[in-house]
Coordinates of C-alpha atoms in Angstrom, one line a residue:
M240 CA -20.1 40.8 20.0
G241 CA -17.6 40.4 17.2
N242 CA -14.6 38.1 17.3
R243 CA -12.3 41.1 17.7
K244 CA -14.1 42.3 20.8
W245 CA -13.9 38.8 22.3
A246 CA -10.2 38.7 21.5
G247 CA -9.7 42.1 23.1
L248 CA -11.5 41.0 26.3
G249 CA -9.5 37.8 26.4
A250 CA -6.2 39.7 26.1
L251 CA -7.3 42.2 28.8
A252 CA -8.2 39.3 31.2
F253 CA -4.8 37.7 30.5
L254 CA -3.0 41.0 31.1
L255 CA -4.8 41.3 34.5
L256 CA -3.7 37.8 35.4
L257 CA -0.1 38.7 34.5
I258 CA -0.2 41.8 36.7
L259 CA -2.0 40.2 39.7
D260 CA 0.2 37.0 39.7
A261 CA 3.4 38.2 38.1
G262 CA 5.5 35.7 40.0
T263 CA 3.7 32.6 38.7
A264 CA 3.7 34.0 35.2
A265 CA 7.4 34.7 35.3
E266 CA 8.0 31.1 36.6
G267 CA 5.9 29.7 33.8
M268 CA 7.9 31.8 31.2
R269 CA 11.2 30.6 32.7
S270 CA 10.0 27.0 32.5
G271 CA 8.9 27.5 28.9
I272 CA 12.3 29.0 27.9
T273 CA 14.1 26.1 29.6
L274 CA 12.0 23.6 27.8
C275 CA 12.8 25.3 24.5
L276 CA 16.5 25.4 25.1
R277 CA 16.8 21.8 26.5
T278 CA 14.2 19.9 24.4
V279 CA 12.3 21.8 21.7
I280 CA 15.2 23.5 19.8
P281 CA 17.6 20.5 19.9
S282 CA 14.9 18.1 18.7
L283 CA 13.1 20.3 16.1
F284 CA 15.6 22.8 14.6
P285 CA 17.7 20.1 12.8
F286 CA 14.5 18.6 11.5
F287 CA 13.3 22.0 10.2
V288 CA 16.5 22.4 8.3
C289 CA 16.5 18.8 6.9
S290 CA 12.9 19.0 5.9
M291 CA 13.4 22.1 3.9
V292 CA 16.4 20.6 2.1
L293 CA 14.5 17.3 1.7
N294 CA 11.4 19.1 0.3
G295 CA 13.4 21.1 -2.2
S296 CA 15.6 18.2 -3.3
L297 CA 13.1 15.3 -3.4
T298 CA 9.7 16.8 -4.2
G299 CA 8.7 15.5 -7.6
Q300 CA 11.4 12.9 -7.5
P301 CA 10.5 9.1 -7.5
F302 CA 10.6 7.7 -4.0
H303 CA 9.8 4.1 -4.9
A304 CA 10.3 2.6 -1.4
L305 CA 7.4 4.8 -0.1
R306 CA 5.1 4.3 -3.1
P307 CA 2.9 1.6 -1.3
L308 CA 2.4 4.1 1.6
S309 CA 1.6 7.0 -0.7
R310 CA -0.9 4.9 -2.7
F311 CA -2.4 3.8 0.6
C312 CA -2.8 7.5 1.7
R313 CA -3.9 8.6 -1.8
I314 CA -1.3 11.4 -2.1
P315 CA 0.2 12.5 -5.4
R316 CA 3.2 10.8 -7.0
G317 CA 6.3 12.7 -6.2
S318 CA 5.1 13.9 -2.7
E319 CA 6.5 10.9 -0.8
A320 CA 9.1 13.2 0.8
L321 CA 6.3 15.2 2.4
L322 CA 4.9 12.0 3.9
L323 CA 8.3 11.0 5.2
T324 CA 8.8 14.4 6.7
G325 CA 5.4 14.4 8.2
L326 CA 5.9 11.0 9.9
L327 CA 9.4 11.6 11.3
G328 CA 10.0 15.4 11.5
G329 CA 8.0 16.2 14.6
Y330 CA 5.3 18.9 15.1
P331 CA 4.9 21.2 13.1
V332 CA 7.7 20.3 10.7
G333 CA 5.4 18.2 8.4
A334 CA 2.8 20.9 8.2
H335 CA 5.5 23.4 7.3
A336 CA 6.7 21.1 4.5
V337 CA 3.2 20.8 3.1
A338 CA 2.7 24.6 3.3
E339 CA 6.0 25.1 1.5
A340 CA 5.0 22.7 -1.3
Y341 CA 1.7 24.6 -1.6
S342 CA 3.2 28.1 -1.7
S343 CA 5.8 27.1 -4.2
G344 CA 3.2 25.6 -6.5
H345 CA 4.0 22.0 -6.0
L346 CA 0.6 21.1 -4.5
D347 CA -2.8 22.5 -5.3
R348 CA -4.9 23.9 -2.4
R349 CA -7.3 21.0 -2.0
T350 CA -4.5 18.4 -1.9
A351 CA -2.4 20.5 0.6
R352 CA -5.4 20.9 3.0
R353 CA -6.1 17.2 2.9
M354 CA -2.4 16.3 3.6
L355 CA -2.4 18.6 6.6
A356 CA -4.8 16.1 8.2
F357 CA -2.1 13.5 8.5
C358 CA 1.3 14.9 7.5
S359 CA 2.2 16.5 10.8
N360 CA 3.0 14.2 13.7
A361 CA 5.1 13.8 16.9
G362 CA 8.7 12.9 16.0
P363 CA 10.8 10.1 17.5
A364 CA 13.0 12.6 19.3
F365 CA 10.1 13.8 21.3
L366 CA 8.7 10.3 22.0
F367 CA 11.9 8.8 23.2
G368 CA 13.1 11.9 24.9
M369 CA 9.9 12.7 26.9
L370 CA 8.2 9.3 27.3
L371 CA 10.9 6.8 28.2
P372 CA 11.1 7.9 31.9
I373 CA 7.3 7.7 32.3
F374 CA 6.9 3.9 31.7
E375 CA 8.4 1.0 33.6
N376 CA 7.9 -1.1 30.5
K377 CA 10.1 0.7 28.0
N378 CA 8.6 -1.3 25.1
A379 CA 5.5 0.8 25.6
V380 CA 7.2 3.8 24.0
W381 CA 8.2 1.8 20.9
V382 CA 4.6 0.6 20.6
L383 CA 3.3 4.2 21.0
W384 CA 5.5 5.2 18.1
L385 CA 4.1 2.4 16.0
V386 CA 0.6 3.3 16.9
H387 CA 1.2 7.0 16.2
I388 CA 2.5 6.3 12.7
T389 CA -0.2 3.7 12.0
S390 CA -3.0 6.0 13.1
A391 CA -1.6 8.8 10.9
L392 CA -1.5 6.5 7.9
L393 CA -5.1 5.3 8.6
V394 CA -6.2 9.0 8.6
G395 CA -4.6 9.3 5.2
K396 CA -6.6 6.3 4.0
L397 CA -9.9 7.3 5.5
Y398 CA -9.9 11.1 5.0
P399 CA -12.1 12.0 2.0
G400 CA -10.6 13.1 -1.2
G401 CA -7.3 12.3 -2.7
G402 CA -6.3 9.9 -5.5
D403 CA -3.2 8.6 -7.1
S404 CA -3.3 10.9 -10.1
T405 CA -5.0 14.0 -8.6
V406 CA -1.8 16.2 -9.0
R407 CA 1.4 15.4 -10.7
L408 CA 4.2 17.4 -9.0
P409 CA 7.0 19.1 -10.9
A410 CA 10.5 18.7 -9.6
G411 CA 11.3 20.7 -6.5
K412 CA 13.7 23.7 -6.5
R413 CA 17.0 22.8 -5.0
V414 CA 17.9 25.0 -2.0
S415 CA 21.1 25.8 -0.3
L416 CA 21.9 25.8 3.5
A417 CA 22.6 29.5 3.2
E418 CA 18.9 30.0 2.3
V419 CA 17.4 27.3 4.5
V420 CA 19.0 28.0 7.9
P421 CA 17.7 31.6 8.4
R422 CA 14.2 30.4 7.3
A423 CA 14.3 27.5 9.7
G424 CA 15.4 29.8 12.5
K425 CA 12.5 32.1 11.9
V426 CA 10.0 29.2 12.1
M427 CA 11.8 27.9 15.2
A428 CA 11.4 31.2 16.9
G429 CA 7.7 31.2 16.3
V430 CA 7.4 27.7 17.7
C431 CA 9.3 28.6 20.9
C432 CA 7.1 31.7 21.4
W433 CA 4.0 29.6 21.5
V434 CA 5.6 27.0 23.9
V435 CA 6.6 29.8 26.3
L436 CA 3.1 31.3 26.1
F437 CA 1.3 28.0 26.8
R438 CA 3.7 27.2 29.7
T439 CA 2.7 30.5 31.2
I440 CA -1.0 29.8 30.7
L441 CA -0.6 26.4 32.4
A442 CA 1.3 27.9 35.3
L443 CA -1.5 30.4 35.9
L444 CA -4.2 27.8 35.6
G445 CA -2.4 25.7 38.1
R446 CA -2.8 28.5 40.7
W447 CA -6.6 28.3 40.3
L448 CA -7.4 24.8 39.3
D449 CA -6.2 21.4 40.5
L450 CA -4.4 19.9 37.5
N451 CA -3.4 16.8 39.4
T452 CA -6.8 15.1 38.7
S453 CA -8.1 13.1 35.8
A454 CA -9.8 16.2 34.4
G455 CA -6.8 18.3 35.0
V456 CA -4.5 15.9 33.1
A457 CA -7.0 15.8 30.2
L458 CA -7.1 19.6 30.1
T459 CA -3.3 19.8 30.3
G460 CA -2.9 17.4 27.4
I461 CA -5.4 19.3 25.3
L462 CA -3.6 22.5 25.8
E463 CA 0.1 21.5 25.6
L464 CA 1.6 18.1 24.5
S465 CA 4.8 17.9 26.6
N466 CA 3.1 19.0 29.8
G467 CA 0.2 16.6 29.1
C468 CA 2.5 13.6 28.7
L469 CA 4.4 14.5 31.8
A470 CA 1.1 14.9 33.8
V471 CA 0.1 11.3 33.2
S472 CA 2.7 10.4 35.8
I473 CA 0.1 11.0 38.5
F474 CA -1.5 7.6 37.4
Q475 CA 0.1 4.5 38.9
K476 CA -1.0 2.2 36.1
D477 CA 1.0 2.1 33.0
G478 CA -2.1 1.1 31.0
T479 CA -3.8 4.4 31.7
K480 CA -0.6 6.3 30.9
F481 CA -0.4 4.4 27.6
L482 CA -3.9 5.3 26.6
L483 CA -3.6 8.9 27.4
C484 CA -0.2 9.4 25.8
G485 CA -1.4 7.8 22.7
M486 CA -4.3 10.3 22.4
F487 CA -2.2 13.3 23.4
L488 CA 0.5 12.4 20.8
A489 CA -2.2 12.1 18.1
F490 CA -4.0 15.3 18.9
G491 CA -0.8 17.4 19.5
G492 CA -2.5 20.0 21.7
L493 CA -3.6 23.5 21.1
C494 CA -0.1 24.8 21.5
V495 CA 1.0 22.7 18.5
A496 CA -2.1 23.8 16.6
M497 CA -1.1 27.5 17.1
Q498 CA 2.5 26.6 16.0
T499 CA 0.9 25.0 12.9
A500 CA -1.2 28.0 12.2
G501 CA 1.9 30.1 12.1
V502 CA 3.4 28.0 9.3
V503 CA 0.4 27.0 7.1
G504 CA -0.7 30.5 6.2
D505 CA -4.1 30.7 4.4
L506 CA -4.5 27.0 4.2
G507 CA -6.2 27.2 7.6
L508 CA -6.6 24.6 10.3
G509 CA -9.9 23.1 9.5
S510 CA -8.6 19.9 7.8
Y511 CA -5.7 19.8 10.3
F512 CA -8.1 19.7 13.3
A513 CA -10.4 17.2 11.6
G514 CA -7.4 14.9 11.0
K515 CA -6.0 15.2 14.4
L516 CA -9.3 14.5 16.1
L517 CA -9.8 11.4 13.9
Q518 CA -6.3 10.3 14.6
S519 CA -6.9 10.7 18.3
S520 CA -9.8 8.2 18.3
I521 CA -8.0 5.8 16.0
S522 CA -4.9 5.9 18.3
F523 CA -7.1 5.4 21.4
L524 CA -8.7 2.3 19.8
L525 CA -5.3 0.8 18.8
C526 CA -3.9 1.5 22.3
L527 CA -6.9 0.0 23.9
L528 CA -6.3 -3.3 22.0
L529 CA -2.5 -3.3 22.6
E530 CA -2.9 -2.4 26.3
F531 CA -4.1 -5.9 27.0
V532 CA -1.0 -7.3 25.4
L533 CA 1.5 -4.9 27.1
F534 CA -0.1 -4.9 30.5
P535 CA -2.1 -8.1 30.8
T536 CA -2.1 -8.2 34.7
Q537 CA -3.4 -4.7 35.3
E538 CA -6.9 -4.0 36.6
R539 CA -8.9 -1.7 34.3
W540 CA -11.5 0.9 34.9
L541 CA -11.9 2.5 31.5
S542 CA -15.4 4.2 31.6
P543 CA -14.2 7.8 31.6
W544 CA -11.5 7.2 29.1
L545 CA -13.9 5.5 26.7
V546 CA -15.9 8.6 26.5
L547 CA -12.8 10.7 26.0
G548 CA -11.6 8.3 23.3
F549 CA -14.8 8.5 21.1
L550 CA -15.6 12.2 21.4
P551 CA -12.7 13.2 19.1
G552 CA -13.9 10.8 16.4
M553 CA -17.4 12.3 16.5
A554 CA -16.0 15.8 16.4
A555 CA -13.8 14.8 13.4
G556 CA -16.8 13.4 11.5
F557 CA -18.6 16.7 12.0
L558 CA -15.6 18.8 10.8
I559 CA -15.1 16.5 7.8
F560 CA -18.8 17.0 6.9
L561 CA -18.3 20.8 7.1
E562 CA -15.2 20.4 4.8
K563 CA -17.2 18.4 2.2
C564 CA -19.9 21.0 2.3
G565 CA -17.3 23.7 1.6
I566 CA -18.1 25.6 4.9
M567 CA -14.6 25.4 6.4
E568 CA -13.0 26.3 3.1
A569 CA -15.3 29.2 2.7
S570 CA -14.3 30.5 6.1
S571 CA -10.6 30.7 5.2
T572 CA -8.9 33.0 2.9
R573 CA -9.2 32.0 -0.7
R574 CA -6.2 33.9 -2.1
L575 CA -4.1 31.6 -4.2
P576 CA -0.4 32.5 -4.1
Y577 CA 0.3 30.8 -7.4
A578 CA -1.2 29.1 -10.5
V579 CA -1.7 25.4 -10.0
P580 CA 0.6 23.5 -12.3
K581 CA -1.3 21.7 -15.1
E582 CA -1.0 18.0 -15.5
N583 CA 0.6 16.9 -18.7

């Protein structure tokens, strides 16, 4: 059975659920809309606008303060603004900035796909807005942010390919707010649609599955980031919350992946997923070490979370292997929207 038939059957099954349990679906939609109005739009829309202006103004310009980091991640000179946006802009602002640089001819396809692996991350607005109420030890959130940034940079270091002189970027085209705001609004609308849809899916799943278990929390975090981080509140130990939030933040969830798919176009999600899975395992290992410092008196029973922590790394290795063999690239559209600029 082809992919289109499976997609059709899935859509039909979801439609039947919406009909049979319309009240739960409507409540999930209302919850998603509320989340967008109270959290998603206020925290992301300004970053979308700023990232587009930043990308147009600073791409190709020297950003000497970030040169050590860009050399560490092996990204082209002049693309430091993309790294900064990817670390601070929030999901999927960094991915959108990379896709913009690719579609405008500032990055070649291979470099853009590689940068998708580590240039899209949770922003400080989300971390401090969503996670501070979860932890008794408020320093845990600051440490999570440090772990999140560090793990992203380590993916940039470890991910195959790259090099200091792979691509030399031309200066970016300056853009005005009159051009940027409507474009940012269009991207923001797509993000909110995905948030509402996944909130509805989780509401329906909650009617049939017990999501207040360890497996339920893991499933929630894999599907949608904000719900996953809130779901860890069922655990009493801050150490367990710390480990799971670190992994959820690094992976981003399938909802964020779908948001990313909407902004990266024909670059595809192969490298993105490989990077996010690798980052999840790195984040887990860093959190595992730091947990003993932050919560030294807590008893630990880590067996199930150890398995959960190493599986993403194994999956990432497999995806990177497929990438190097050209299989993932072959499965995505090969249309190039521009001629790659030649290096002088």
